[in-house]
Coordinates of C-alpha atoms (C1' of nucleotides) in Angstrom, one line a residue:
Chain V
X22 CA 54.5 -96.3 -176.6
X23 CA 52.6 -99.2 -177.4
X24 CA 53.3 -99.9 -181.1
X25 CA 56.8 -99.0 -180.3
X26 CA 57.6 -103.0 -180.9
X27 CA 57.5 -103.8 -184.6
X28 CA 55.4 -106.9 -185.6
X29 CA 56.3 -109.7 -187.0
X30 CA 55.2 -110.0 -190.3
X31 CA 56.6 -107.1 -191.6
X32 CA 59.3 -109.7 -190.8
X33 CA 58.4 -112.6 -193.3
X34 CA 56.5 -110.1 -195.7
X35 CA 60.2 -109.4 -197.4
X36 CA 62.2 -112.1 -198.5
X37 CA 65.5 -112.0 -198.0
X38 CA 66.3 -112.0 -201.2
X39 CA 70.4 -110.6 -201.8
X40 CA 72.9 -110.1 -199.0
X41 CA 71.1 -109.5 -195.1
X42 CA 72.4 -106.1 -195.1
X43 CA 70.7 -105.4 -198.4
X44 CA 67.5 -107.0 -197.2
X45 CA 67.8 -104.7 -193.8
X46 CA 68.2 -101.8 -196.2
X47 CA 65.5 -102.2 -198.1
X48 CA 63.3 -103.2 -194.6
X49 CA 64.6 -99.7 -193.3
X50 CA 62.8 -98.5 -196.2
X51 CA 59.7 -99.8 -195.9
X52 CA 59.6 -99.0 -192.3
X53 CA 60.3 -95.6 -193.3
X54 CA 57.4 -95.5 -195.5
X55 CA 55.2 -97.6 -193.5
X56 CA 55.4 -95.3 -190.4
X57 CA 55.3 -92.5 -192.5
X58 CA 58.9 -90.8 -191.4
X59 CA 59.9 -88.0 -193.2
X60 CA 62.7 -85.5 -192.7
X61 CA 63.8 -85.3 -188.9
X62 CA 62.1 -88.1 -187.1
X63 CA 64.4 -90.4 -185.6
X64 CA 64.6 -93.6 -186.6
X65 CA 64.6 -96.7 -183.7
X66 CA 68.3 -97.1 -182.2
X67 CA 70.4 -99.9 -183.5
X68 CA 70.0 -102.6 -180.9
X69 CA 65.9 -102.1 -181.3
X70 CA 66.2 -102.6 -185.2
X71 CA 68.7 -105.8 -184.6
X72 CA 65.7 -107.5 -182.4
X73 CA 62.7 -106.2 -184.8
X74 CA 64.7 -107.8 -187.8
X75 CA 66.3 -110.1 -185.9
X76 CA 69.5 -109.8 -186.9
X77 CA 72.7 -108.4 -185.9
X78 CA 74.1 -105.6 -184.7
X79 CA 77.4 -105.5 -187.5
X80 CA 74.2 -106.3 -190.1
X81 CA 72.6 -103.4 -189.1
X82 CA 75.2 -101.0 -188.9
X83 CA 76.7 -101.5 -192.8
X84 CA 73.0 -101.2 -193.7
X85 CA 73.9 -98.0 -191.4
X86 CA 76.3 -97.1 -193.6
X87 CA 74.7 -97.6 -196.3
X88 CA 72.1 -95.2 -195.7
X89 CA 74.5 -92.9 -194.2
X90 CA 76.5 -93.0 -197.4
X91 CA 73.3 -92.3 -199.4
X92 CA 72.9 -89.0 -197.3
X93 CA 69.5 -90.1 -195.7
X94 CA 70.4 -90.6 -192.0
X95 CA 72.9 -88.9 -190.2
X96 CA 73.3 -90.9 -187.0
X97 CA 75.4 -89.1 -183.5
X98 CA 76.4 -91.2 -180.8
X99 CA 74.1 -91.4 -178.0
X100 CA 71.1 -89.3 -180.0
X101 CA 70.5 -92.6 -182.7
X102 CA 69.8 -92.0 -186.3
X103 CA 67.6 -89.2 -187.7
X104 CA 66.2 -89.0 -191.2
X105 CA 67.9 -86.1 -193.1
X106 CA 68.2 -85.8 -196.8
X107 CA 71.5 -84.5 -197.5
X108 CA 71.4 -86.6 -201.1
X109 CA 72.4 -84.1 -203.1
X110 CA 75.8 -83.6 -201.4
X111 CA 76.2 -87.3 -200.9
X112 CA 75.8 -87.8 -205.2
X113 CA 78.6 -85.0 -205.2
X114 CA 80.8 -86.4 -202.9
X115 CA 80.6 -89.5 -204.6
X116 CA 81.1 -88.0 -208.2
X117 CA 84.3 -86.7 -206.7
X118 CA 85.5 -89.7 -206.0
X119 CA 88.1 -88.8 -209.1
X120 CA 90.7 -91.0 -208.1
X121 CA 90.9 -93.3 -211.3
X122 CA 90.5 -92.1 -215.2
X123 CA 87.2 -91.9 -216.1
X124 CA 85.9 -95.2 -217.4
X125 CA 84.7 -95.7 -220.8
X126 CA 81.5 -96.7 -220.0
X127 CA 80.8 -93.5 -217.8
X128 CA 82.0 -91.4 -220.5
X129 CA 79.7 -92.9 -223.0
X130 CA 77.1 -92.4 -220.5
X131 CA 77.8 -89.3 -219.1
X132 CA 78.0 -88.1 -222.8
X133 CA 74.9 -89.7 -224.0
X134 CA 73.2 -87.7 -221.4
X135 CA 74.8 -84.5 -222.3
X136 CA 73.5 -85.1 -225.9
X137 CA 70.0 -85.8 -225.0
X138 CA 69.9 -82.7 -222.5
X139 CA 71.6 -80.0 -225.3
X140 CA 71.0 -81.6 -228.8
X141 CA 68.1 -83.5 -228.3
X142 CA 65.9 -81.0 -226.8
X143 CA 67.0 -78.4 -229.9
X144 CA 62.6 -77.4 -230.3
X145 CA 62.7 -76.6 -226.5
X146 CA 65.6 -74.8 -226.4
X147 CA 64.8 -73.0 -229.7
X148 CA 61.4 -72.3 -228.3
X149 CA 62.7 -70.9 -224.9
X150 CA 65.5 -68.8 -225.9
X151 CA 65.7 -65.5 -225.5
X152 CA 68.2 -62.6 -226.8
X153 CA 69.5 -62.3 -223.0
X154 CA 70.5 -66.2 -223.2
X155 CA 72.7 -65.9 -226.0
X156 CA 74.1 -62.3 -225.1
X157 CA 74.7 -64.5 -221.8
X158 CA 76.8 -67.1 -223.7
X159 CA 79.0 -65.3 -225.7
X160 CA 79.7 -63.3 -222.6
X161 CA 80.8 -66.6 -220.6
X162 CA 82.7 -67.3 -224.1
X163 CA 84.5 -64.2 -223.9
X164 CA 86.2 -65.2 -221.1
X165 CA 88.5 -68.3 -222.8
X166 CA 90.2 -65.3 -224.0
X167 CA 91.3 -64.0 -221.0
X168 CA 91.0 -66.4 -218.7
X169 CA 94.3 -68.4 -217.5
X170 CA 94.3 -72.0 -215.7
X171 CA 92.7 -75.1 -217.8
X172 CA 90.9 -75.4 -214.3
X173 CA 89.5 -72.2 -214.6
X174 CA 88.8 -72.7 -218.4
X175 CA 86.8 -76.2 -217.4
X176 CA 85.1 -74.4 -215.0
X177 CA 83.8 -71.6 -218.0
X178 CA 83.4 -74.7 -220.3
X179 CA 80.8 -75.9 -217.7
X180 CA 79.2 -72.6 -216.8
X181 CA 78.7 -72.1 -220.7
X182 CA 77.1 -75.6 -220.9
X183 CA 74.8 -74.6 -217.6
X184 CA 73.5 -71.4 -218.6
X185 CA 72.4 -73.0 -222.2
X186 CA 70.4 -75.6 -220.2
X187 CA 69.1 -73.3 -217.7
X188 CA 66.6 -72.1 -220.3
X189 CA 64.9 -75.1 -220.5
X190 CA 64.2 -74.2 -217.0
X191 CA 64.0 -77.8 -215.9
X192 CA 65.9 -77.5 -212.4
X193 CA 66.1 -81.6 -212.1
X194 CA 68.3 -82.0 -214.8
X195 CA 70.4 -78.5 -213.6
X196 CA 70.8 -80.7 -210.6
X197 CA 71.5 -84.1 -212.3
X198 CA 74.2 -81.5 -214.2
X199 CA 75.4 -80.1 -210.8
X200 CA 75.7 -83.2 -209.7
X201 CA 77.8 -84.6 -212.3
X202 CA 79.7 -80.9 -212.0
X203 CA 83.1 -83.3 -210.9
X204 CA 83.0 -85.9 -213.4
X205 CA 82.0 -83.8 -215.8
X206 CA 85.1 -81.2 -215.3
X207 CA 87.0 -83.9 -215.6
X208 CA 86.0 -84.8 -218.9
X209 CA 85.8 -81.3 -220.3
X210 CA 89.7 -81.3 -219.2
X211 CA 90.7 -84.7 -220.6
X212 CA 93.5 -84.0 -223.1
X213 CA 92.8 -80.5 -223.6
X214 CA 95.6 -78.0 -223.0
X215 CA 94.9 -74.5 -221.9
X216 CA 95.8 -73.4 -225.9
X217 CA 92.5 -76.2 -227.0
X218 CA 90.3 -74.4 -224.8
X219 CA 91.1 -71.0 -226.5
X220 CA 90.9 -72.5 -230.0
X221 CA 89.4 -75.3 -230.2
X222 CA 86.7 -75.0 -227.5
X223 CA 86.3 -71.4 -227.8
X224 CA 85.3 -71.5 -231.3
X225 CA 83.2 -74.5 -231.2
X226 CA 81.3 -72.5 -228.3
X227 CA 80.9 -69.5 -230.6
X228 CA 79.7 -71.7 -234.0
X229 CA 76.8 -72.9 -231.1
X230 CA 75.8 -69.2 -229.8
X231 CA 76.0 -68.1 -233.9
X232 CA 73.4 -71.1 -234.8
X233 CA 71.4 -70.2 -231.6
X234 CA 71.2 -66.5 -232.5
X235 CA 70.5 -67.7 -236.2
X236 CA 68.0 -69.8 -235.3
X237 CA 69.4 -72.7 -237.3
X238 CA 67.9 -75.7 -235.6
X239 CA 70.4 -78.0 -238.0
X240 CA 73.5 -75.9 -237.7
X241 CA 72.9 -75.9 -233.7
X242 CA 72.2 -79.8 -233.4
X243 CA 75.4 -80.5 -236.1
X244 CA 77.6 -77.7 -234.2
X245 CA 76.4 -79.1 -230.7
X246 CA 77.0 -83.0 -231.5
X247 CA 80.3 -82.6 -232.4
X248 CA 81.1 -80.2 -229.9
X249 CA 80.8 -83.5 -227.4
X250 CA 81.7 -85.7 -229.1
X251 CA 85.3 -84.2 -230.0
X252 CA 86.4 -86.1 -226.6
X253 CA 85.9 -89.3 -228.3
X254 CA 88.6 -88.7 -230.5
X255 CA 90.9 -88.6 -226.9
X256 CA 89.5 -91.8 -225.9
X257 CA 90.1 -93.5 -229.1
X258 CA 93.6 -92.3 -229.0
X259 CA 93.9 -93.6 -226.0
X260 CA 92.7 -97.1 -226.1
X261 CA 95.3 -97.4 -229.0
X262 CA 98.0 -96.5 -227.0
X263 CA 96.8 -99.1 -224.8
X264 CA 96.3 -101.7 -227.7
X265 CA 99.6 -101.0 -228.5
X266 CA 101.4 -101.5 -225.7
X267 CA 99.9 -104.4 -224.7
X268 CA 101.5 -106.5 -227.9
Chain F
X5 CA 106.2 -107.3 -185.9
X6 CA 107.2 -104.0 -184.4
X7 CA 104.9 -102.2 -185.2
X8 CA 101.7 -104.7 -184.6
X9 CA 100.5 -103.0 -181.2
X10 CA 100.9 -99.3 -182.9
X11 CA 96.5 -99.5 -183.6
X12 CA 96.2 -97.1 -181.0
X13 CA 98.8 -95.4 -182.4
X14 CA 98.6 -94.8 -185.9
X15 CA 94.9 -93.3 -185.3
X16 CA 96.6 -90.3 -184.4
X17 CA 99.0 -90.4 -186.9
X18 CA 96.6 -90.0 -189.1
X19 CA 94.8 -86.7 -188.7
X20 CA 91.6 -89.0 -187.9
X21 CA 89.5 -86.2 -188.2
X22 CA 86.4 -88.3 -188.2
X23 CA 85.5 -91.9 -187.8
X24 CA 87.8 -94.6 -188.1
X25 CA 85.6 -96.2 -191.4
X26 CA 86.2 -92.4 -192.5
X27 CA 90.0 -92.8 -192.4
X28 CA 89.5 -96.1 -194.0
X29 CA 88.0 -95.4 -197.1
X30 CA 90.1 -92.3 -197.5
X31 CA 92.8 -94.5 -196.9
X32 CA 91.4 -96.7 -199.3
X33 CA 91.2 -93.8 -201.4
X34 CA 94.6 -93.1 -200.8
X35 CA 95.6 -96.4 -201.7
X36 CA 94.2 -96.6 -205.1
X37 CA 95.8 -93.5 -206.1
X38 CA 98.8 -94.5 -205.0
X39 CA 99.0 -97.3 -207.1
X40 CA 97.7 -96.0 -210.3
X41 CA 94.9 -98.4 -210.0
X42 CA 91.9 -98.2 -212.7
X43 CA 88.8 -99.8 -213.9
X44 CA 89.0 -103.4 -213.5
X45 CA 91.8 -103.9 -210.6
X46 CA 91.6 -105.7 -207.2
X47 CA 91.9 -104.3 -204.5
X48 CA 93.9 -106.7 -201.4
X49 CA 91.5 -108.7 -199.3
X50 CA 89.6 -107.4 -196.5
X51 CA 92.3 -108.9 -194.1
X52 CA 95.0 -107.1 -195.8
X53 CA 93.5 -103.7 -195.6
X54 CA 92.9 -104.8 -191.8
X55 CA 96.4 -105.8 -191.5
X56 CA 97.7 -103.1 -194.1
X57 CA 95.7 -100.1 -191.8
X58 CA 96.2 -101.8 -188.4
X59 CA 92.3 -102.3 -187.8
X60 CA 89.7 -104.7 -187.7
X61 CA 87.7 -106.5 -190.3
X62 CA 84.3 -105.1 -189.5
X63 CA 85.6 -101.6 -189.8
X64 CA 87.3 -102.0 -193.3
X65 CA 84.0 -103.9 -194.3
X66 CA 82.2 -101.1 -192.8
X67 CA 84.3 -98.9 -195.2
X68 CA 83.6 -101.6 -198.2
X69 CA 80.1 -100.9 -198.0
X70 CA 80.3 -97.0 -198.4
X71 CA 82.7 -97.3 -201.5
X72 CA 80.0 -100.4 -203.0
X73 CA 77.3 -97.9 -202.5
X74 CA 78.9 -94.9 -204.1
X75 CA 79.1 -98.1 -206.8
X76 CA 83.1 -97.8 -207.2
X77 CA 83.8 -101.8 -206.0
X78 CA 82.2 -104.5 -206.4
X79 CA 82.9 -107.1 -204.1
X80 CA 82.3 -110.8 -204.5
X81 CA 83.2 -113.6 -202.1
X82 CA 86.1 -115.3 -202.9
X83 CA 87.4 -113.0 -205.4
X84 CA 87.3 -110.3 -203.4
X85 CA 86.8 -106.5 -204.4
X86 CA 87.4 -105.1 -207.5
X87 CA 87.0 -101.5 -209.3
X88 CA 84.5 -100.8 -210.8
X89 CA 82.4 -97.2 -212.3
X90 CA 78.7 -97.8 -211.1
X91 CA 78.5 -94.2 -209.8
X92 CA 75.6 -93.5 -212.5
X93 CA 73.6 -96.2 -211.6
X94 CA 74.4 -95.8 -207.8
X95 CA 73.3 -92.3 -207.7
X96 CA 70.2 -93.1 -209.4
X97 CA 69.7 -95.6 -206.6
X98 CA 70.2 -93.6 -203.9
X99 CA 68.0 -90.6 -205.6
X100 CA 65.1 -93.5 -206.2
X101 CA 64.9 -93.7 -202.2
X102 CA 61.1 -92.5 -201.4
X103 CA 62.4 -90.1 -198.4
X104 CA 59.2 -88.2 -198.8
X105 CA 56.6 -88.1 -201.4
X106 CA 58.0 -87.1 -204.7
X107 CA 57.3 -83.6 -204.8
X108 CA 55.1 -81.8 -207.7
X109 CA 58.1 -79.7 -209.2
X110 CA 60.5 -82.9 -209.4
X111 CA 57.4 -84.8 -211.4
X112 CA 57.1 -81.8 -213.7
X113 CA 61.0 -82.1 -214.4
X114 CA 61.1 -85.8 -214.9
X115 CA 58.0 -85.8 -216.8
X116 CA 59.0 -82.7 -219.3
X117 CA 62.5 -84.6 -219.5
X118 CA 60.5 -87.6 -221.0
X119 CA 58.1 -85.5 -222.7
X120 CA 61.6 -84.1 -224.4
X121 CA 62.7 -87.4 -225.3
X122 CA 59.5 -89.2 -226.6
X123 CA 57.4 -86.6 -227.8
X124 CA 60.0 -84.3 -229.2
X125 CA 61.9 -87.3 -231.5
X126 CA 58.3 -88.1 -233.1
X127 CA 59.6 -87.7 -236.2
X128 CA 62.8 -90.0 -236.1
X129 CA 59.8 -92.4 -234.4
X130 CA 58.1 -92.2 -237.2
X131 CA 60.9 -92.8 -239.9
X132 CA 62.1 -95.7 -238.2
X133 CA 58.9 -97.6 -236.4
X134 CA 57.7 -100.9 -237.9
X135 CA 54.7 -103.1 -237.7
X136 CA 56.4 -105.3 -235.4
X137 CA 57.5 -102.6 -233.1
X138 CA 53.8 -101.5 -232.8
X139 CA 52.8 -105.5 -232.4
X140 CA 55.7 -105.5 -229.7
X141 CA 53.8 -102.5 -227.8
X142 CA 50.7 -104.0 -228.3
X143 CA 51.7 -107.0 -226.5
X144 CA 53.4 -105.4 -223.9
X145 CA 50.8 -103.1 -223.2
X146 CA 48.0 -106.5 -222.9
X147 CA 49.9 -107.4 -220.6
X148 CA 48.2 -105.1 -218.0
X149 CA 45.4 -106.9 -218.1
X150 CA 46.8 -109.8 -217.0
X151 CA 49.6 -108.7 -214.7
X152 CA 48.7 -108.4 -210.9
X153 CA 50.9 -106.1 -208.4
X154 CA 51.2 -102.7 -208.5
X155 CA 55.2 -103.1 -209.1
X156 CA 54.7 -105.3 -211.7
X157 CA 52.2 -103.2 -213.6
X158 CA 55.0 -100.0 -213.3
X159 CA 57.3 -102.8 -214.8
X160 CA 55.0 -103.3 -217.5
X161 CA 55.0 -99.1 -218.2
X162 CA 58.6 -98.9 -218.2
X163 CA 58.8 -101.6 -220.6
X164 CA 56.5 -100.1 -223.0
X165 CA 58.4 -96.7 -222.9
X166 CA 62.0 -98.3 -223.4
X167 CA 60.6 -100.5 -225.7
X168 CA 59.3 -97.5 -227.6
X169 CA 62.6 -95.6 -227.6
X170 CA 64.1 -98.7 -228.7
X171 CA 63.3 -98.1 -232.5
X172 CA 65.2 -94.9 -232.3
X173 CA 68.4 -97.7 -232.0
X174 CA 70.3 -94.6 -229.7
X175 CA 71.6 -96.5 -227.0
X176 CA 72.5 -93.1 -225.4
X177 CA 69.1 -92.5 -225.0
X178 CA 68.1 -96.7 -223.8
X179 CA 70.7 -96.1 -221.1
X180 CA 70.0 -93.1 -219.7
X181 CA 66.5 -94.7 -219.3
X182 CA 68.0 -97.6 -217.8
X183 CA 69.9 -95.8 -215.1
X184 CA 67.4 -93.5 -214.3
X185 CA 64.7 -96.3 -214.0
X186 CA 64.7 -96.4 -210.5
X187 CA 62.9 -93.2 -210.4
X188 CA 61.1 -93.2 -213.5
X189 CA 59.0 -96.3 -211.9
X190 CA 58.5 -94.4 -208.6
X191 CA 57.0 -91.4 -210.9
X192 CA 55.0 -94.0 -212.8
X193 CA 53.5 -95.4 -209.4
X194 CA 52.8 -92.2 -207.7
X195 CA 48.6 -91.9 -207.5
X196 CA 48.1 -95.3 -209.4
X197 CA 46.6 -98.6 -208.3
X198 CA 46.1 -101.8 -209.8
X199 CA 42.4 -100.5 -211.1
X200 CA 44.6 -97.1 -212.4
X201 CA 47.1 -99.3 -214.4
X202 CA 44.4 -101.4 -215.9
X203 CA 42.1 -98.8 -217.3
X204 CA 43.7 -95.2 -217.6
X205 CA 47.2 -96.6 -218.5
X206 CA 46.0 -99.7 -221.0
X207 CA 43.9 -97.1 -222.8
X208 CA 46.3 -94.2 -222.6
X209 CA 49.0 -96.9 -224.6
X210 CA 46.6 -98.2 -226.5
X211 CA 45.7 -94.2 -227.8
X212 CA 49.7 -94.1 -228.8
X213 CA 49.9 -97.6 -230.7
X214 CA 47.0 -96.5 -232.9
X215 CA 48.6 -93.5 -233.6
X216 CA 51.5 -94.8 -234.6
X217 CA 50.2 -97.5 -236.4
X218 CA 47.9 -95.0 -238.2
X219 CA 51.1 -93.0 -239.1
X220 CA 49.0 -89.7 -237.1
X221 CA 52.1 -87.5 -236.2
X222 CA 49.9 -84.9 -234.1
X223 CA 48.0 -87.7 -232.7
X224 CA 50.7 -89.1 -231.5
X225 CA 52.2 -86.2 -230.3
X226 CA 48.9 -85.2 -228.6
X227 CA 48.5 -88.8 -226.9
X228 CA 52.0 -89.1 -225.5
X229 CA 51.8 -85.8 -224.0
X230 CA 48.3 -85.9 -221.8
X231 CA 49.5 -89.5 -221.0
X232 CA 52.7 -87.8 -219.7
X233 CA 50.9 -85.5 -218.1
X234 CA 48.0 -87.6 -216.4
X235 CA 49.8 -87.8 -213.1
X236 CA 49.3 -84.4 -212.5
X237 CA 45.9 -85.1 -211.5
X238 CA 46.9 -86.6 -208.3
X239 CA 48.7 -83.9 -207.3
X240 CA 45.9 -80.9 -208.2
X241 CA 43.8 -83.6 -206.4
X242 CA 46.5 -83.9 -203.2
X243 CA 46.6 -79.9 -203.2
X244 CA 42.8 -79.9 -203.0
X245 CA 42.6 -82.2 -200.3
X246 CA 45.5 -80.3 -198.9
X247 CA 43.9 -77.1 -198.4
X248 CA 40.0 -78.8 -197.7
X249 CA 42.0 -80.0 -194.9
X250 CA 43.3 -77.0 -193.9
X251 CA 39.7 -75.3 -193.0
Chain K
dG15 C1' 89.0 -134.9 -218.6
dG16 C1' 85.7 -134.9 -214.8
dG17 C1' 84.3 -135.2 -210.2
dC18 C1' 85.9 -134.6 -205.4
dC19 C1' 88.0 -132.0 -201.7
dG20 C1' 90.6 -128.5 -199.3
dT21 C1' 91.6 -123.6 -199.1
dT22 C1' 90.6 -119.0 -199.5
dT23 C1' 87.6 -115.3 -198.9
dC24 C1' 83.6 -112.9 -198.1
dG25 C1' 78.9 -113.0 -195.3
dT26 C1' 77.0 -113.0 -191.0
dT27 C1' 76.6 -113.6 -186.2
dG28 C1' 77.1 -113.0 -181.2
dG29 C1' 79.6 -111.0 -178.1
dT30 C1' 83.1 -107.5 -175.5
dC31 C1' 84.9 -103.1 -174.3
dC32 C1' 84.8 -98.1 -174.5
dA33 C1' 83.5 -93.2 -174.7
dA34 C1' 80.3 -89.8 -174.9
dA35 C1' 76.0 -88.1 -174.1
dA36 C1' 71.6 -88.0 -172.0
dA37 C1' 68.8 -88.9 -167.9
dG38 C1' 68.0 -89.0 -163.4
dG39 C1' 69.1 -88.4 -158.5
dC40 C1' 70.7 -85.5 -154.9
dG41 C1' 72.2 -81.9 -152.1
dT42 C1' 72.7 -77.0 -151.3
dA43 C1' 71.5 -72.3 -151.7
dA44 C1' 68.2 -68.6 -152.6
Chain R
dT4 C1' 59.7 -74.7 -151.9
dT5 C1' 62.1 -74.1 -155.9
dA6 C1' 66.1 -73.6 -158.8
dC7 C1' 70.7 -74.6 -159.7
dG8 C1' 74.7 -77.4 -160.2
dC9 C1' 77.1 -81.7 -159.3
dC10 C1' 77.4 -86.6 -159.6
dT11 C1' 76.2 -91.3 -160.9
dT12 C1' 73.8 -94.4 -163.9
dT13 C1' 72.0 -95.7 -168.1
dT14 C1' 71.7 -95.5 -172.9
dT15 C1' 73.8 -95.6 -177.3
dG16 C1' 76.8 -95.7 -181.0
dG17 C1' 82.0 -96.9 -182.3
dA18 C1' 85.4 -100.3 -182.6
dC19 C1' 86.9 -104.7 -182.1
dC20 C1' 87.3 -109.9 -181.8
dA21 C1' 86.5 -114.9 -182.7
dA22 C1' 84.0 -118.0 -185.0
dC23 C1' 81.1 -120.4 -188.3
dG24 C1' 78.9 -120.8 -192.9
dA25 C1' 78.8 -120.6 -197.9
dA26 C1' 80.6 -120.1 -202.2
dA27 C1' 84.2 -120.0 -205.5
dC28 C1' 88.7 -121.4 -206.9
dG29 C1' 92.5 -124.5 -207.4
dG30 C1' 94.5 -128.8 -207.0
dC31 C1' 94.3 -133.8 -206.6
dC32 C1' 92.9 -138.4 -207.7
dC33 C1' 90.5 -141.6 -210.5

DNA sequence: GGGCCGTTTCGTTGGTCCAAAAAGGCGTAA
DNA sequence: TTACGCCTTTTTGGACCAACGAAACGGCCC
């Protein structure tokens, strides 16, 4: 284990630009890609990394945490840290992190993205889909009719919204969608009663699967828009209320 | 203070299940909820929460670093931590870290997700572009010739994209560039040197200005997609050397 | 009102103590 | 001699403490 020790340079090459910890993440990183680590390697233990960066120990371990949060290490007493990728589930866990209302910025962006993955893409989708994928919709549709919780109803809501994009047959933006699955329940269920979902949703739903089937790129990317942007009207409600109050 | 020695204590209390930074945060967690905090609030100090939980500073710090990185606080010295609704950008972040090489699938989603946004609005690009949006690109993209690093130069190709979409004035669209950026630049640097940026890329942009400045829909169209698509080489190229190497 | 100064609070460091797990040593039995 | 199990030592992460520094905020004095 000769080239156990790390040099150095690799030392001075990165300036310590923000916090230490950030600078021991990002040092992590490069050692990472500099030794060519990948997916079950083991990175060096924490007292080795404090002397190569020549830090701390406390440093080291919330840049620990950091990567551990991230999903990229998972560390065990005694055994040290080994590179895992569990990012997916980290992104989840963090997008269920549901404890406050949803922020108007994340709305705006979660939304924004919504409409660039459904209406934007109308000349893929309308390319892509097939007789199956609509008979597929109206079928997840159906079942605001006889379904019963407004949990279960969000959880149709997204499965309609799922199976549309799954044509495009794109599986990063399924997972950016699965991802989001938490946040984006929670918006679907933000002022809606179980009675909107059966009306209001349900209808809205069908107007998209008729424009699908009709192959009216207009109708869909009309129907489609305001279908998302109907939560907007919540929001705006909302921030009144608040406006209100506070005078 | 009766209850000052009950550290031991009050760990079993609480299921503690896992780690004590575990318990923190979903005390933390707990704590939020409790209080009906949102967007915008403090949170106590770190030595409240030590003195609030019964445990020590570096622990709740250690717990303060897992809920910055899921980007739900933001902490700043003196005014301590405050809520905040980063979890976007934060998973971006996390999803930007190079575990492995980006593999071929996950460049053909990213790729057809831009394709889908820059190719697919050409005609809303074309309604709305001006001369000095093409000038704008123009200059951006000289700037390659200049520029040095290899980072730099993938600064330089993000800018010219987002600078593109700009004219489209859908800020939905802007952000959802912005938060993924992290990983659009590692797509734009995977293969590429210096040498790559100043030749294949320069030309590639300068293909798509004259398009647009000659108002050529399809060459446009045709341009933006095989400069999309260029990085594809690398990997046919990787797979080639991949299975040379494997006789 | 503006500059100076103390206080508060986070940022970082070096260290201690502990528990669990791995590693190694050792003796005994087959 | 080899294999097995037991014991001790070492390693390693987990939690904690005390302390210093830096930056921001608020108050004070001129």
């Amino acid at each position: 284990m000769t080239e156990r020790k790390l040099t150095k340079k690799s030392v001075e090459i990165f300036p310590a630009t923000g916090s230490a910890v950030d600078d021991i993440v990002s040092r992590i990183r490069a050692l990472i890609s500099e030794r060519g680590y990948g997916v079950g390697d083991s990175l060096p233990t924490e007292r080795e990394l404090c002397e190569a960066f020549g830090t701390s120990r406390n440093t080291v371990r919330e840049a620990m945490r950091i990567l551990k949060a991230y999903g990229i290490v998972e560390v065990r007493t005694k055994v040290g840290a080994t590179l895992i990728d569990n990012r997916m589930s980290s992104a989840f866990e963090m997008f269920s992190f549901n404890l406050m209302d949803i922020s108007r910025d994340t709305f705006a962006d979660i939304q924004g993205f919504r409409c660039l993955l459904e209406v934007s893409s109308v000349e893929q989708i309308f390319d892509l889909i097939h007789r199956t994928d609509t008979d597929a919709l109206r079928e997840i549709n159906d079942g605001f009719l006889k379904k019963c919780s407004v949990d279960e109803a969000a959880e149709l809501d997204f499965k309609f919204h799922t199976r549309l994009i799954s044509v495009l047959d794109n599986k990063a933006m399924l997972d950016v969608y699965s991802i989001m699955k938490p946040v984006i329940l929670r918006i679907m269920k933000t002022g809606k009663s179980r009675h909107t979902f059966e009306t209001a949703t349900y209808s809205e739903h069908l107007a998209i699967v008729e424009a699908l089937e009709g192959r009216d790129r207009v109708a869909y990317q009309y129907r489609m828009k305001t279908h998302l942007e109907a939560g907007f009207a919540y929001f705006n409600q909302k921030k009144r209320e608040a406006e209100q109050a506070k005078e």
